[in-house]
CSV table of C-alpha atoms and ligand atoms in Angstrom, one decimal:
chain,number,residue,atom,x,y,z
Q,1,MET,CA,69.3,85.4,91.4
Q,2,SER,CA,66.5,85.9,94.5
Q,3,LYS,CA,66.9,89.1,96.2
Q,4,ALA,CA,69.9,89.5,98.5
Q,5,HIS,CA,69.5,90.7,101.9
Q,6,LEU,CA,71.8,92.9,104.2
Q,7,LEU,CA,72.6,92.6,107.6
Q,8,ILE,CA,73.6,95.9,108.8
Q,9,VAL,CA,74.5,96.4,112.8
Q,10,ASP,CA,74.7,100.1,114.3
Q,11,ASP,CA,73.5,101.3,117.3
Q,12,GLU,CA,72.6,104.6,115.3
Q,13,PRO,CA,69.1,105.0,113.6
Q,14,ASP,CA,70.3,107.6,111.4
Q,15,ILE,CA,72.8,104.9,109.7
Q,16,LEU,CA,70.4,102.0,109.7
Q,17,GLU,CA,67.8,104.5,107.9
Q,18,LEU,CA,70.4,105.4,105.2
Q,19,VAL,CA,71.6,102.2,104.5
Q,20,THR,CA,68.1,100.6,104.7
Q,21,ILE,CA,66.8,103.1,102.2
Q,22,THR,CA,70.4,102.7,100.2
Q,23,CYS,CA,69.3,98.9,99.8
Q,24,ALA,CA,65.7,99.3,99.0
Q,25,ARG,CA,66.7,101.4,95.8
Q,26,MET,CA,69.1,98.9,94.6
Q,27,GLY,CA,66.2,95.9,95.4
Q,28,VAL,CA,68.4,94.8,98.2
Q,29,GLY,CA,66.5,93.9,101.5
Q,30,THR,CA,68.0,94.2,105.1
Q,31,GLN,CA,68.0,93.3,108.4
Q,32,ARG,CA,69.0,95.5,111.2
Q,33,ALA,CA,71.0,95.1,114.2
Q,34,GLN,CA,71.8,97.5,116.7
Q,35,THR,CA,73.6,94.9,119.0
Q,36,LEU,CA,76.3,92.4,118.6
Q,37,ALA,CA,73.5,90.2,120.3
Q,38,GLU,CA,71.2,91.2,117.9
Q,39,ALA,CA,73.7,90.6,114.6
Q,40,HIS,CA,74.3,87.1,116.0
Q,41,HIS,CA,70.4,86.7,116.8
Q,42,HIS,CA,70.0,87.1,113.2
Q,43,LEU,CA,72.9,85.6,111.6
Q,44,GLU,CA,71.8,82.2,113.1
Q,45,GLN,CA,68.0,83.2,111.7
Q,46,GLN,CA,68.7,84.2,108.6
Q,47,ALA,CA,71.5,83.6,105.4
Q,48,PHE,CA,72.9,87.2,104.1
Q,49,ASP,CA,74.7,88.5,100.9
Q,50,LEU,CA,76.7,91.1,103.1
Q,51,CYS,CA,76.9,92.2,106.3
Q,52,LEU,CA,77.9,96.1,107.2
Q,53,THR,CA,79.1,96.9,111.1
Q,54,ASP,CA,79.5,99.8,112.5
Q,55,MET,CA,82.6,99.5,114.8
Q,56,ARG,CA,81.8,100.5,118.7
Q,57,LEU,CA,78.6,98.7,119.2
Q,58,PRO,CA,77.2,98.9,123.0
Q,59,ASP,CA,78.1,95.6,123.8
Q,60,GLY,CA,81.3,95.3,122.4
Q,61,ASN,CA,83.3,96.1,119.0
Q,62,GLY,CA,82.6,95.3,115.3
Q,63,ILE,CA,86.2,93.7,114.8
Q,64,ASP,CA,84.8,91.0,116.8
Q,65,LEU,CA,81.7,90.3,114.4
Q,66,VAL,CA,84.4,89.9,111.6
Q,67,ARG,CA,86.3,88.0,113.0
Q,68,LEU,CA,83.2,85.6,113.6
Q,69,ILE,CA,82.0,85.6,110.5
Q,70,THR,CA,85.0,85.2,108.7
Q,71,LYS,CA,84.9,81.7,110.7
Q,72,GLN,CA,82.2,80.8,111.1
Q,73,TYR,CA,80.6,82.1,107.6
Q,74,PRO,CA,83.4,82.3,105.9
Q,75,ASN,CA,81.4,83.1,102.0
Q,76,LEU,CA,79.5,86.5,103.9
Q,77,PRO,CA,81.1,89.1,103.1
Q,78,VAL,CA,81.2,91.7,106.0
Q,79,ALA,CA,82.5,95.4,105.4
Q,80,MET,CA,83.5,97.6,108.1
Q,81,LEU,CA,82.1,101.7,109.3
Q,82,THR,CA,84.4,103.5,110.2
Q,83,ALA,CA,84.9,107.2,111.8
Q,84,TYR,CA,86.3,109.3,109.5
Q,85,GLY,CA,90.2,109.5,109.4
Q,86,SER,CA,90.8,106.2,111.7
Q,87,MET,CA,93.1,104.3,108.8
Q,88,ASP,CA,93.8,102.1,111.7
Q,89,SER,CA,90.8,100.7,112.4
Q,90,ALA,CA,90.1,99.9,108.9
Q,91,VAL,CA,92.9,98.2,108.6
Q,92,ALA,CA,92.2,96.5,111.7
Q,93,ALA,CA,88.9,95.5,110.2
Q,94,MET,CA,90.9,94.3,106.9
Q,95,LYS,CA,93.4,92.1,108.7
Q,96,ALA,CA,90.7,90.8,110.4
Q,97,GLY,CA,89.0,89.6,107.6
Q,98,ALA,CA,87.0,92.6,106.2
Q,99,PHE,CA,86.0,92.9,102.5
Q,100,ASP,CA,85.9,96.6,102.4
Q,101,PHE,CA,85.6,99.8,104.7
Q,102,VAL,CA,83.1,103.0,104.2
Q,103,SER,CA,84.3,106.0,106.1
Q,104,LYS,CA,81.3,107.8,108.3
Q,105,PRO,CA,79.4,110.3,106.8
Q,106,VAL,CA,78.6,108.1,104.6
Q,107,ASP,CA,79.4,109.2,101.3
Q,108,LEU,CA,76.1,107.4,99.3
Q,109,GLN,CA,77.8,106.8,96.0
Q,110,VAL,CA,80.6,105.1,97.9
Q,111,LEU,CA,78.2,103.0,100.0
Q,112,ARG,CA,76.3,101.7,96.8
Q,113,ASN,CA,79.7,100.7,94.9
Q,114,LEU,CA,80.5,98.6,97.9
Q,115,ILE,CA,77.0,96.5,98.4
Q,116,GLY,CA,77.1,96.5,94.3
Q,117,ALA,CA,81.1,95.1,94.2
Q,118,ALA,CA,79.9,92.5,97.7
Q,119,LEU,CA,76.7,91.1,96.0
Q,120,LYS,CA,78.9,90.6,92.3
Q,121,LEU,CA,81.6,89.0,94.4
Q,122,GLY,CA,79.7,86.7,97.3
Q,123,ALA,CA,78.2,85.2,93.8
Q,124,PRO,CA,79.1,81.4,93.4
Q,125,ALA,CA,82.5,81.2,91.3
Q,126,SER,CA,82.9,78.0,90.0
Q,127,SER,CA,85.3,76.2,91.2
Q,128,ALA,CA,89.1,76.9,90.8
Q,129,THR,CA,91.2,74.9,88.1
Q,130,PRO,CA,93.4,71.9,90.1
Q,131,ASP,CA,96.6,73.8,88.4
Q,132,LYS,CA,95.5,76.8,90.4
Q,133,GLN,CA,94.9,74.9,93.5
Q,134,SER,CA,98.7,73.1,93.4
Q,135,GLN,CA,99.8,76.4,94.1
Q,136,THR,CA,100.4,76.6,97.7
Q,137,LEU,CA,102.7,78.4,100.5
Q,138,ILE,CA,105.2,75.7,101.4
Q,139,GLY,CA,106.7,75.6,105.0
Q,140,ASP,CA,106.1,75.3,108.3
Q,141,SER,CA,107.5,77.7,110.5
Q,142,ALA,CA,105.6,80.4,112.4
Q,143,ALA,CA,106.7,83.2,109.7
Q,144,ILE,CA,105.7,81.0,107.0
Q,145,ARG,CA,101.9,80.3,109.1
Q,146,GLU,CA,101.7,83.7,110.1
Q,147,THR,CA,101.9,84.5,106.4
Q,148,ARG,CA,99.4,82.2,105.1
Q,149,ALA,CA,97.3,83.1,107.5
Q,150,LEU,CA,97.3,86.8,106.6
Q,151,ILE,CA,97.3,85.7,102.9
Q,152,ALA,CA,94.2,84.0,103.3
Q,153,LYS,CA,92.1,87.3,105.4
Q,154,LEU,CA,93.8,89.6,102.4
Q,155,ALA,CA,92.0,86.8,99.9
Q,156,ARG,CA,88.5,87.9,101.3
Q,157,ASN,CA,89.0,91.6,101.6
Q,158,GLN,CA,89.7,94.3,98.1
Q,159,ALA,CA,92.5,96.6,100.1
Q,160,PRO,CA,96.0,97.3,98.2
Q,161,VAL,CA,98.5,94.6,99.4
Q,162,PHE,CA,102.0,95.8,99.0
Q,163,ILE,CA,104.3,93.1,99.6
Q,164,THR,CA,108.0,93.2,100.6
Q,165,GLY,CA,111.2,91.0,101.2
Q,166,GLU,CA,114.3,90.1,100.0
Q,167,SER,CA,114.6,88.6,96.6
Q,168,GLY,CA,113.4,84.3,95.6
Q,169,THR,CA,110.9,84.8,99.2
Q,170,GLY,CA,107.3,84.0,97.3
Q,171,LYS,CA,106.5,87.8,96.5
Q,172,GLU,CA,104.7,86.7,93.1
Q,173,LEU,CA,103.3,83.5,94.6
Q,174,ALA,CA,101.7,85.4,97.6
Q,175,ALA,CA,100.2,88.0,95.4
Q,176,ARG,CA,98.9,84.7,93.1
Q,177,LEU,CA,97.6,83.4,96.6
Q,178,ILE,CA,95.8,86.3,97.8
Q,179,HIS,CA,94.2,86.6,94.1
Q,180,LEU,CA,93.5,82.6,93.8
Q,181,GLN,CA,92.0,82.2,97.2
Q,182,GLY,CA,89.8,85.3,96.6
Q,183,PRO,CA,87.0,85.9,95.2
Q,184,ARG,CA,88.5,87.4,92.1
Q,185,ARG,CA,90.0,83.9,91.5
Q,186,GLU,CA,88.1,83.3,88.2
Q,187,TYR,CA,88.8,86.3,86.2
Q,188,PRO,CA,92.8,87.5,85.5
Q,189,PHE,CA,95.4,88.2,87.3
Q,190,VAL,CA,98.1,90.4,85.4
Q,191,PRO,CA,101.0,90.2,86.8
Q,192,VAL,CA,103.6,93.9,85.6
Q,193,ASN,CA,107.3,94.1,85.7
Q,194,CYS,CA,107.4,97.5,86.2
Q,195,GLY,CA,111.2,97.7,86.2
Q,196,ALA,CA,111.6,95.6,82.4
Q,197,ILE,CA,109.0,98.1,80.7
Q,198,PRO,CA,111.2,100.6,78.5
Q,199,ALA,CA,109.7,104.2,79.9
Q,200,ASP,CA,108.5,105.0,76.7
Q,201,LEU,CA,106.4,102.3,76.0
Q,202,MET,CA,105.0,102.7,80.3
Q,203,GLU,CA,102.0,104.0,79.6
Q,204,THR,CA,100.3,102.3,76.1
Q,205,GLU,CA,101.1,99.1,78.0
Q,206,LEU,CA,99.5,99.9,81.4
Q,207,PHE,CA,96.8,102.0,79.6
Q,208,GLY,CA,96.7,100.5,76.2
Q,209,HIS,CA,96.0,103.3,72.8
Q,210,ARG,CA,94.3,104.4,69.6
Q,211,LYS,CA,94.7,102.7,66.8
Q,212,GLY,CA,97.2,105.9,64.7
Q,213,SER,CA,98.7,107.6,68.2
Q,214,PHE,CA,101.9,106.8,67.1
Q,215,THR,CA,103.9,105.6,64.9
Q,216,GLY,CA,103.1,101.6,64.9
Q,217,ALA,CA,100.0,102.3,66.5
Q,218,VAL,CA,98.2,99.8,63.7
Q,219,SER,CA,95.0,99.1,66.0
Q,220,ASP,CA,93.3,99.7,68.8
Q,221,GLN,CA,95.4,98.0,71.8
Q,222,ALA,CA,94.0,97.2,75.3
Q,223,GLY,CA,96.4,98.0,78.0
Q,224,LEU,CA,97.0,96.0,80.9
Q,225,PHE,CA,95.0,97.3,83.4
Q,226,GLN,CA,92.0,96.5,80.9
Q,227,ALA,CA,93.6,92.7,80.5
Q,228,ALA,CA,93.2,92.2,84.2
Q,229,GLN,CA,89.2,93.9,84.2
Q,230,GLY,CA,87.4,92.2,86.9
Q,231,GLY,CA,90.3,90.1,88.6
Q,232,THR,CA,94.1,91.2,90.2
Q,233,LEU,CA,96.5,93.3,88.9
Q,234,PHE,CA,100.3,92.8,90.2
Q,235,LEU,CA,102.3,95.4,89.4
Q,236,ASP,CA,105.9,94.0,90.6
Q,237,GLU,CA,108.8,95.9,91.2
Q,238,ILE,CA,106.9,99.4,91.9
Q,239,ALA,CA,109.5,101.4,93.3
Q,240,ASP,CA,110.9,101.1,89.2
Q,241,LEU,CA,108.5,103.2,88.3
Q,242,PRO,CA,109.4,106.3,86.6
Q,243,LEU,CA,108.3,109.1,89.1
Q,244,PRO,CA,105.3,110.6,85.7
Q,245,MET,CA,103.8,106.8,85.0
Q,246,GLN,CA,103.4,107.0,88.8
Q,247,VAL,CA,101.5,110.1,88.4
Q,248,LYS,CA,99.5,108.3,86.1
Q,249,LEU,CA,98.8,105.1,87.6
Q,250,LEU,CA,97.5,107.3,90.9
Q,251,ARG,CA,94.9,109.1,88.6
Q,252,ALA,CA,94.2,105.4,87.1
Q,253,ILE,CA,93.6,103.7,91.0
Q,254,GLN,CA,91.6,106.8,92.1
Q,255,GLN,CA,89.2,106.9,89.6
Q,256,LYS,CA,89.4,103.7,88.9
Q,257,SER,CA,89.4,104.2,84.7
Q,258,VAL,CA,92.0,104.6,82.6
Q,259,ARG,CA,92.4,106.6,79.3
Q,260,PRO,CA,94.0,104.9,76.7
Q,261,VAL,CA,96.6,106.4,74.6
Q,262,GLY,CA,95.4,108.9,71.6
Q,263,SER,CA,91.7,108.1,73.5
Q,264,GLU,CA,89.2,110.9,74.3
Q,265,THR,CA,87.3,109.0,76.6
Q,266,GLU,CA,88.1,106.5,80.2
Q,267,ILE,CA,87.4,103.3,80.0
Q,268,GLU,CA,86.2,102.0,83.8
Q,269,VAL,CA,88.2,99.5,85.2
Q,270,ASP,CA,87.5,97.3,88.7
Q,271,VAL,CA,90.5,95.8,89.3
Q,272,ARG,CA,92.7,94.8,92.5
Q,273,ILE,CA,96.0,96.3,92.8
Q,274,ILE,CA,98.8,94.0,94.8
Q,275,SER,CA,102.0,95.1,94.3
Q,276,ALA,CA,105.5,94.5,95.6
Q,277,SER,CA,109.1,95.8,95.8
Q,278,HIS,CA,112.4,94.6,97.4
Q,279,ARG,CA,112.5,98.4,98.1
Q,280,ASN,CA,112.0,99.8,100.7
Q,281,LEU,CA,108.9,102.2,99.7
Q,282,ASP,CA,109.9,103.9,102.9
Q,283,ASP,CA,113.6,105.0,101.6
Q,284,GLU,CA,112.3,105.8,98.4
Q,285,VAL,CA,110.1,107.8,99.4
Q,286,GLU,CA,112.8,110.0,101.6
Q,287,ARG,CA,114.6,110.1,98.4
Q,288,GLY,CA,112.3,111.8,96.2
Q,289,ASN,CA,112.2,108.7,94.2
Q,290,PHE,CA,108.8,107.3,95.1
Q,291,ARG,CA,105.7,109.9,95.7
Q,292,ARG,CA,104.0,110.1,98.9
Q,293,ASP,CA,100.4,109.9,97.5
Q,294,LEU,CA,101.1,106.8,95.6
Q,295,TYR,CA,102.3,105.4,98.4
Q,296,TYR,CA,99.5,106.2,101.3
Q,297,ARG,CA,97.4,104.3,98.0
Q,298,ILE,CA,99.4,101.2,97.2
Q,299,ASP,CA,100.2,100.7,100.5
Q,300,VAL,CA,97.3,100.4,103.0
Q,301,ILE,CA,98.4,96.7,104.2
Q,302,GLU,CA,102.1,95.1,104.1
Q,303,LEU,CA,102.8,92.2,103.6
Q,304,LEU,CA,106.3,90.5,104.3
Q,305,MET,CA,107.6,87.7,103.2
Q,306,PRO,CA,110.2,86.4,105.7
Q,307,PRO,CA,114.0,86.0,104.5
Q,308,LEU,CA,114.5,81.7,103.9
Q,309,ARG,CA,117.6,82.1,107.1
Q,310,SER,CA,115.1,83.1,109.5
Q,311,ARG,CA,113.3,80.4,109.5
Q,312,PRO,CA,115.8,77.0,108.4
Q,313,GLU,CA,113.1,74.6,109.5
Q,314,ASP,CA,111.1,75.1,106.1
Q,315,ILE,CA,114.1,74.2,104.0
Q,316,PRO,CA,113.5,70.6,104.2
Q,317,PRO,CA,110.0,70.3,103.2
Q,318,LEU,CA,110.6,73.3,100.8
Q,319,ALA,CA,113.4,71.4,99.2
Q,320,ASP,CA,111.4,68.1,99.3
Q,321,HIS,CA,108.5,69.9,97.0
Q,322,ILE,CA,110.5,71.4,94.6
Q,323,LEU,CA,112.7,68.1,93.6
Q,324,SER,CA,109.1,66.4,93.4
Q,325,GLN,CA,108.5,69.4,91.0
Q,326,ILE,CA,111.9,69.1,89.0
Q,327,ALA,CA,111.0,64.7,88.5
Q,328,GLU,CA,107.4,66.4,87.7
Q,329,THR,CA,109.2,68.1,84.8
Q,330,SER,CA,112.0,65.6,83.8
Q,331,THR,CA,112.3,62.3,82.8
Q,332,THR,CA,114.8,61.5,85.7
Q,333,PRO,CA,113.2,59.8,88.8
Q,334,LYS,CA,112.6,62.1,91.8
Q,335,ARG,CA,115.9,63.0,94.0
Q,336,GLN,CA,116.5,62.4,97.6
Q,337,LEU,CA,118.6,64.2,99.7
Q,338,SER,CA,120.8,62.6,102.2
Q,339,ASP,CA,121.2,63.6,105.9
Q,340,ALA,CA,124.3,64.9,105.1
Q,341,ALA,CA,123.3,67.2,102.3
Q,342,LEU,CA,119.9,68.2,103.9
Q,343,ASN,CA,122.4,69.0,106.9
Q,344,ARG,CA,124.3,71.2,105.2
Q,345,LEU,CA,121.4,73.1,103.3
Q,346,THR,CA,119.9,73.6,106.5
Q,347,ALA,CA,122.9,75.4,107.7
Q,348,HIS,CA,123.1,77.7,104.1
Q,349,SER,CA,122.4,81.4,104.6
Q,350,PHE,CA,120.3,81.6,100.9
Q,351,PRO,CA,120.8,85.2,100.5
Q,352,GLY,CA,118.9,84.4,96.8
Q,353,ASN,CA,116.4,82.5,99.6
Q,354,VAL,CA,113.5,79.8,97.8
Q,355,ARG,CA,114.6,80.4,94.2
Q,356,GLU,CA,118.0,80.5,94.9
Q,357,LEU,CA,117.3,76.8,96.8
Q,358,GLN,CA,115.0,75.9,94.1
Q,359,ASN,CA,118.1,76.7,91.1
Q,360,LEU,CA,120.5,74.5,93.3
Q,361,LEU,CA,118.9,71.5,93.1
Q,362,GLU,CA,117.5,71.9,89.6
Q,363,ARG,CA,121.4,72.5,88.9
Q,364,ALA,CA,122.1,69.7,91.5
Q,365,THR,CA,119.3,67.4,89.6
Q,366,ALA,CA,121.2,67.8,86.4
Q,367,LEU,CA,124.4,67.2,87.0
Q,368,ALA,CA,124.5,64.7,89.6
Q,369,ASP,CA,124.9,61.1,88.8
Q,370,ASP,CA,123.0,58.7,91.5
Q,371,ILE,CA,119.5,58.9,92.8
Q,372,LYS,CA,120.5,60.4,96.6
Q,373,LEU,CA,122.0,63.5,96.2
Q,374,GLU,CA,125.3,64.3,98.6
Q,375,PRO,CA,127.0,67.6,99.7
Q,376,GLU,CA,128.9,67.7,97.7
Q,377,ASP,CA,126.5,67.7,94.4
Q,378,LEU,CA,124.8,70.6,95.8
Q,379,TYR,CA,127.9,73.0,94.7
Q,380,LEU,CA,127.9,75.2,97.8
Q,381,PRO,CA,130.4,78.0,98.3
Q,382,ALA,CA,132.3,75.9,100.7
Q,383,ASP,CA,132.5,72.7,98.4
Q,384,ARG,CA,134.6,74.9,95.7
Q,385,PRO,CA,136.1,74.0,93.2
Q,386,ILE,CA,133.7,72.1,91.3
Q,387,GLN,CA,135.5,68.4,90.2
Q,388,ALA,CA,137.8,68.1,87.2
Q,389,ARG,CA,135.5,64.7,87.1
Q,390,THR,CA,132.1,66.9,87.0
Q,391,LYS,CA,133.4,69.5,84.6
Q,392,ALA,CA,134.5,66.6,82.4
Q,393,VAL,CA,130.6,65.4,82.8
Q,394,GLN,CA,129.8,68.8,81.5
Q,395,ALA,CA,131.2,69.2,78.9
Q,396,GLU,CA,130.5,65.7,77.3
Q,397,GLU,CA,126.5,67.1,78.3
Q,398,ILE,CA,127.4,70.2,76.4
Q,399,ASP,CA,128.7,68.8,73.5
Q,400,ARG,CA,125.9,67.1,72.4
Q,401,GLN,CA,123.6,70.5,71.6
Q,402,PRO,CA,123.1,72.8,69.0
Q,403,LEU,CA,126.2,75.6,68.9
Q,404,GLY,CA,123.9,78.1,70.6
Q,405,ASP,CA,122.0,76.1,73.5
Q,406,GLN,CA,125.6,75.0,74.8
Q,407,LEU,CA,127.0,78.9,75.0
Q,408,ASP,CA,123.6,79.4,76.8
Q,409,GLU,CA,124.6,76.5,79.3
Q,410,ILE,CA,128.2,77.2,79.4
Q,411,GLU,CA,126.8,81.2,80.1
Q,412,ARG,CA,124.3,80.0,82.5
Q,413,ARG,CA,126.3,77.8,84.6
Q,414,ALA,CA,129.4,80.4,84.5
Q,415,ILE,CA,126.9,82.6,86.6
Q,416,LEU,CA,125.4,80.7,88.1
Q,417,GLU,CA,128.5,79.3,89.8
Q,418,THR,CA,129.9,82.9,90.6
Q,419,LEU,CA,126.0,83.8,91.9
Q,420,ASP,CA,126.6,81.6,94.4
Q,421,ALA,CA,130.1,81.6,95.1
Q,422,THR,CA,129.5,85.3,95.6
Q,423,HIS,CA,126.4,85.0,97.5
Q,424,TRP,CA,123.3,86.6,94.7
Q,425,ASN,CA,126.1,89.5,94.7
Q,426,ARG,CA,125.0,90.9,91.2
Q,427,THR,CA,127.7,93.5,91.3
Q,428,ALA,CA,130.1,91.2,92.4
Q,429,VAL,CA,129.2,88.5,89.6
Q,430,ALA,CA,129.3,91.3,86.6
Q,431,LYS,CA,132.7,92.5,88.5
Q,432,GLN,CA,134.7,89.0,88.4
Q,433,LEU,CA,132.7,87.3,84.3
Q,434,GLY,CA,133.6,91.2,83.4
Q,435,MET,CA,130.5,92.2,82.6
Q,436,THR,CA,128.8,95.4,83.0
Q,437,THR,CA,125.6,94.8,85.5
Q,438,ARG,CA,123.2,96.1,82.9
Q,439,SER,CA,124.7,93.1,80.8
Q,440,LEU,CA,124.6,90.7,83.5
Q,441,ARG,CA,120.8,92.1,84.3
Q,442,TYR,CA,120.1,91.6,80.1
Q,443,ARG,CA,121.6,87.7,80.8
Q,444,LEU,CA,120.0,86.5,83.5
Q,445,ASN,CA,116.6,87.5,82.1
Q,446,LYS,CA,117.2,86.0,79.5
Q,447,LEU,CA,118.6,82.4,81.2
Q,448,GLY,CA,115.7,82.9,83.1
Q,449,LEU,CA,117.5,83.9,86.2
Q,450,SER,CA,116.8,86.4,87.4
K,501,LIG,N1,106.8,79.2,100.8
K,501,LIG,C1,106.7,78.7,99.0
K,501,LIG,N2,106.2,77.5,99.3
K,501,LIG,C2,106.6,77.2,97.7
K,501,LIG,N3,107.6,77.4,96.4
K,501,LIG,C3,107.7,79.2,97.5
K,501,LIG,C4,107.4,79.4,98.5
K,501,LIG,N4,108.4,80.7,98.2
K,501,LIG,C5,108.5,80.6,97.0
K,501,LIG,N5,108.7,80.0,96.1
K,501,LIG,C6,108.7,79.5,94.8
K,501,LIG,O1,110.4,80.1,95.4
K,501,LIG,C7,110.2,80.7,93.9
K,501,LIG,C8,110.5,82.6,94.0
K,501,LIG,O2,109.2,82.8,94.3
K,501,LIG,P1,108.9,84.1,93.9
K,501,LIG,O3,109.3,84.6,92.2
K,501,LIG,O4,107.5,84.3,94.3
K,501,LIG,O5,109.7,85.6,94.9
K,501,LIG,P2,109.7,86.7,94.4
K,501,LIG,O6,110.1,87.2,95.8
K,501,LIG,O7,108.5,87.7,93.7
K,501,LIG,O8,111.6,86.9,94.3
K,501,LIG,P3,111.8,88.0,93.0
K,501,LIG,O9,112.3,88.9,94.3
K,501,LIG,O10,113.5,87.7,92.1
K,501,LIG,O11,111.1,88.5,92.1
K,501,LIG,C9,108.4,80.1,93.1
K,501,LIG,O12,109.1,79.2,91.8
K,501,LIG,C10,108.1,80.2,94.1
K,501,LIG,O13,106.8,79.0,93.5
K,502,LIG,MG1,108.8,87.9,91.8
């Protein structure tokens, strides 16, 4: 690789000097600019591998430069120099497309790390696999268009992102898209469901362990942090993390290193953290269930996934997309929705959001006789009770399967129907089906409905 070049934009001679010297020691060439106009000029003249810009410049704001670069030179990483403690402008810069920021006075180690990371990230990545590219956020509502635009910007930076939103709104999908559209796309995306790992296994799951560190540790085992090396660690349902683990997680994030259970040595890890929860972390902090220091670390930028009922215009394109997906993996041709069925769908409130829509269309595809789906095929709450005819068809289908599968299928349908009838209120479902919420959760997991 030929020598890398950095464009430094700042009106303070001391900063220009400091950055130039630091770059020279790293074998990186620099071009200086003291105004936005000079920066524009250099950008037109020469290709750069990184741009570092101050916030306040004599002829304008550094954020405008970030916007211009994001638009006209999408492959050029840009980072912001911000005044000490002005987190707001750092966040604004990253929302505008900056990949990171350095606060003044500049810590040399931080600066070196940033330059190193930027040059690595800017290295051309081979194209993503077609499967990865097919993942998109469907919908043309203003809310989804905004979400899509924010995802594209977040993909360019390294800031921790916290994704909130109701169940089934696409939080995990958004996290994957941020990863896939960013410079880490060639490295792993590792999802971790913090609510599903038993508390006593959490530490070894996340950080790994050395052979012999506990009974059953028969060999060295890398943790999920290491599995995500170079890529993204997606900490789903982070509010469910027990407090003692929160301390350890914070430490790992701050130090960018992990110590496997039973090990004396630290292992450096370079991962981007994206976390999510359907709970309000602010409230959890107030209640003492979530550490404030960890909250500030992971919640630098928030992405809110809008509920489906706030954007009913997205329901038809989503339904069409989901029906195509279902057709791809099944032997039946793609189902169509009659106008009446589509009206019925767009009028539904979807407390379970896109996931509920998915489940509903899967069930309709499995049970309906015709290619065209009618309102009664959707089994929306007002359409109950299920007609006897369909019950008979269901029973016949079930009869042809092995006993275990038959039971699973009966259980699955009972749970799905009750979920629908209760608007996905899990407590009510458990009550109606005579099981504990714990046992319901277990079944939902087992049946892939959680
Ligand atoms: N806008 C969208 N376009 C296409 N597919 C979507 C969209 N939103 C959600 N989905 C799909 O809906 C399903 C549920 O999304 P996802 O798992 O990301 O939701 P979630 O918010 O993480 O839900 P939960 O809180 O239940 O974990 C996934 O299969 C996802 O691909
Ligand atoms: Mg999820």
